[in-house]
Amino acid sequence: MHCLECHTEGRDSHAVGVCHNCGAAVCAHHARMATRSVRHGSLIGTPGEHQERTLLCPVCAEAHAPAAAANTR
């Protein structure tokens, strides 16, 4: 599998992962790592919360950047 971003730039590079949102293949140069909180457990009591790694392409990472900034305020 090859990186979609590199392909649109006229280059050819191997993908290292797939965007969590859109499914585009991305190389190490174009891959963006994000974290998000994931809650689990029952509705009664204290739920557990963990951080999850998410791989994004540059387009999806940029689209989610305003939402991530708003969540930190």
N, CA and C of each residue as an Amber inpcrd file, in Angstrom:
protein
   219
   0.8470000  -1.1560000   0.0000000   0.0000000   0.0000000   0.0000000
   0.9060000   1.2360000   0.0000000   0.4520000   2.2810000  -0.6820000
   1.2440000   3.5060000  -0.8060000   0.5050000   4.6840000  -0.1950000
   1.2630000   5.6870000   0.2260000   0.7150000   6.8750000   0.8590000
  -0.0890000   7.7030000  -0.1490000  -1.3230000   8.0290000   0.2040000
  -2.1800000   8.8280000  -0.6700000  -1.6530000  10.2480000  -0.8150000
  -1.1740000  10.8420000   0.2660000  -0.6490000  12.2150000   0.2050000
   0.5750000  12.2970000  -0.7080000   1.4850000  11.3430000  -0.5870000
   2.6700000  11.3320000  -1.4590000   2.2540000  11.1400000  -2.9100000
   1.2730000  10.2990000  -3.1370000   0.7930000  10.0600000  -4.4970000
   0.2650000  11.3460000  -5.1290000  -0.4780000  12.1380000  -4.3540000
  -1.0040000  13.4050000  -4.8960000   0.1130000  14.4090000  -5.1420000
   1.2650000  14.2360000  -4.4660000   2.4240000  15.1050000  -4.6650000
   3.3640000  14.5770000  -5.7440000   3.0090000  13.4560000  -6.3610000
   3.8230000  12.8930000  -7.4230000   4.9710000  12.0340000  -6.9410000
   4.9270000  11.6140000  -5.6740000   5.9750000  10.7520000  -5.1220000
   5.3820000   9.3880000  -4.8070000   6.2580000   8.4370000  -4.5250000
   5.8280000   7.0800000  -4.2300000   6.4990000   6.6280000  -2.9370000
   5.7100000   6.4240000  -1.8880000   6.2760000   5.9380000  -0.6270000
   5.3130000   4.9420000   0.0030000   5.8680000   4.0450000   0.7830000
   5.0610000   3.0100000   1.4310000   4.3060000   3.5790000   2.6230000
   3.0940000   3.1120000   2.7970000   2.2730000   3.5310000   3.9230000
   2.6870000   2.7890000   5.1880000   2.5470000   3.4760000   6.3310000
   2.8130000   2.8470000   7.6210000   1.5230000   2.6710000   8.4210000
   0.4400000   3.2720000   7.9340000  -0.8300000   3.1620000   8.6470000
  -1.9760000   3.6990000   7.8210000  -3.1510000   3.6620000   8.4240000
  -4.3830000   4.0940000   7.7580000  -5.0770000   5.1080000   8.6610000
  -5.5560000   6.1950000   8.0950000  -6.2480000   7.2340000   8.8570000
  -7.4860000   6.6490000   9.5380000  -7.6320000   6.9420000  10.8100000
  -8.7520000   6.4450000  11.6060000 -10.0950000   6.9680000  11.0840000
 -10.1030000   8.1670000  10.5210000 -11.3620000   8.7780000  10.0790000
 -11.7320000   8.4570000   8.6400000 -10.8280000   8.6890000   7.7040000
 -11.1950000   8.5600000   6.2890000 -10.6610000   7.2980000   5.6220000
  -9.7150000   6.6110000   6.2690000  -9.1990000   5.3700000   5.7130000
  -8.0750000   5.5400000   4.7040000  -7.5700000   6.7680000   4.5350000
  -6.4690000   6.9960000   3.5930000  -5.1750000   6.4090000   4.1510000
  -4.3910000   5.7750000   3.3060000  -3.0880000   5.2540000   3.7010000
  -2.1110000   6.4180000   3.8120000  -1.2670000   6.4010000   4.8510000
  -0.3010000   7.4770000   5.0570000   1.0740000   6.9190000   5.3870000
   2.1080000   7.6320000   4.9510000   3.4870000   7.2610000   5.2520000
   3.8820000   7.8780000   6.5920000   5.0850000   7.5940000   7.0630000
   5.5510000   8.1140000   8.3470000   5.6260000   9.6410000   8.3270000
   5.9510000  10.2150000   7.1830000   6.0550000  11.6780000   7.0680000
   4.6900000  12.3570000   7.1990000   3.6600000  11.7740000   6.6430000
   2.3330000  12.3920000   6.6430000   1.4290000  11.9360000   7.7980000
   1.8070000  10.9130000   8.5260000   0.9870000  10.4180000   9.6290000
   0.9870000  11.4180000  10.7830000  -0.1780000  11.6310000  11.3710000
  -0.3310000  12.5000000  12.5340000  -0.9380000  11.6660000  13.6650000
  -0.3150000  11.7230000  14.8140000  -0.8230000  10.9890000  15.9630000
  -1.6060000  11.9500000  16.8520000  -2.7600000  11.5080000  17.2710000
  -3.5820000  12.2770000  18.1960000  -3.9910000  11.3490000  19.3260000
  -4.3920000  11.9310000  20.4330000  -4.9100000  11.1300000  21.5330000
  -6.3180000  11.5950000  21.8460000  -7.0980000  10.6860000  22.3570000
  -8.4430000  11.0330000  22.7940000  -8.7770000  10.1870000  24.0170000
  -9.6600000  10.7130000  24.8350000 -10.0860000  10.0060000  26.0350000
 -11.1760000   9.0090000  25.6930000 -11.0420000   7.8220000  26.2290000
 -12.0450000   6.7750000  26.0270000 -12.5340000   6.3530000  27.4070000
 -13.8370000   6.4390000  27.5930000 -14.4360000   6.0280000  28.8650000
 -15.0850000   4.6610000  28.7030000 -15.0090000   3.8690000  29.7610000
 -15.6450000   2.5590000  29.7370000 -16.0950000   2.2090000  31.1450000
 -16.9670000   1.2730000  31.2280000 -17.4740000   0.8330000  32.5180000
 -18.9770000   1.0100000  32.6000000 -19.5020000   0.7210000  33.7530000
 -20.9470000   0.8000000  33.9340000 -21.3840000   2.2510000  34.1400000
 -22.6680000   2.4790000  33.9830000 -23.2170000   3.8120000  34.1970000
 -23.3220000   4.1390000  35.6840000 -23.3070000   3.1210000  36.5230000
 -23.3490000   3.3170000  37.9610000 -21.9260000   3.2180000  38.4900000
 -21.5310000   4.1820000  39.2610000 -20.1780000   4.1760000  39.7940000
 -19.2550000   5.0450000  38.9650000 -17.9910000   4.9170000  39.2020000
 -16.9860000   5.7280000  38.5120000 -16.4980000   5.0110000  37.2640000
 -16.6940000   5.6280000  36.0950000 -16.2090000   4.9760000  34.8710000
 -14.6830000   5.0860000  34.7640000 -14.0990000   4.1200000  34.0920000
 -12.6750000   4.1860000  33.8260000 -12.4150000   5.0580000  32.6110000
 -11.2680000   5.7090000  32.5800000 -10.9250000   6.5580000  31.4450000
  -9.4720000   6.3180000  31.0740000  -9.2140000   6.1250000  29.7860000
  -7.8690000   5.8920000  29.2740000  -7.6380000   6.7430000  28.0390000
  -6.3830000   6.9800000  27.7320000  -6.0170000   7.7130000  26.5220000
  -5.7880000   6.7120000  25.3970000  -6.2900000   7.0260000  24.2310000
  -6.1640000   6.1670000  23.0570000  -5.3820000   6.9050000  21.9800000
  -4.4410000   6.2150000  21.3500000  -3.7310000   6.7930000  20.2040000
  -4.5980000   6.6520000  18.9740000  -4.5910000   7.6820000  18.1460000
  -5.3490000   7.6640000  16.9010000  -4.4440000   8.1820000  15.7910000
  -4.3580000   7.4530000  14.7040000  -3.5650000   7.8560000  13.5550000
  -4.4660000   8.6120000  12.5820000  -4.0330000   9.7970000  12.1510000
  -4.8090000  10.6150000  11.2300000  -3.9540000  11.0410000  10.0470000
  -4.6060000  11.2790000   8.9070000  -3.9290000  11.8810000   7.7590000
  -3.8700000  13.3890000   8.0100000  -3.0690000  14.1520000   7.2820000
  -2.9790000  15.5980000   7.5070000  -4.3150000  16.3230000   7.3390000
  -5.1390000  15.8840000   6.3990000  -6.4240000  16.5430000   6.1530000
  -7.3510000  16.3710000   7.3580000  -7.4810000  15.1630000   7.8600000
  -8.3440000  14.9140000   9.0100000  -7.7710000  15.5440000  10.2770000
  -6.4490000  15.5290000  10.4310000  -5.8220000  16.1490000  11.6030000
  -6.1230000  17.6410000  11.6310000  -6.0660000  18.2920000  10.4940000
  -6.3710000  19.7240000  10.4250000  -7.8500000  19.9790000  10.7000000
  -8.7060000  19.1060000  10.1980000 -10.1430000  19.2660000  10.4130000
 -10.5050000  19.0930000  11.8820000  -9.7730000  18.2480000  12.6000000
 -10.0660000  17.9940000  14.0020000  -9.3310000  18.9410000  14.9370000
  -8.3830000  19.7060000  14.4350000  -7.6040000  20.6090000  15.2810000
  -8.4770000  21.6400000  15.9990000  -9.4380000  22.3020000  15.3600000
 -10.2750000  23.2650000  16.0890000 -11.0930000  22.5970000  17.1910000
 -11.5780000  21.4030000  16.9450000 -12.3620000  20.6830000  17.9500000
 -11.4860000  20.3100000  19.1510000 -10.2670000  19.8940000  18.8910000
  -9.3560000  19.5260000  19.9700000  -8.9940000  20.7570000  20.7900000
  -8.7890000  21.9040000  20.1370000  -8.4660000  23.1370000  20.8530000
  -9.6440000  23.5890000  21.7090000 -10.8590000  23.4160000  21.2140000
 -12.0480000  23.8160000  21.9690000 -12.2420000  22.9320000  23.1960000
 -11.8380000  21.6670000  23.1150000 -11.9910000  20.7570000  24.2490000
 -11.0110000  21.0430000  25.3680000  -9.9340000  21.7620000  25.0900000
  -8.9340000  22.0340000  26.1100000  -9.2320000  23.3140000  26.8550000
 -10.2220000  24.0580000  26.4620000 -10.5420000  25.3350000  27.1250000
 -11.4060000  25.1290000  28.3200000
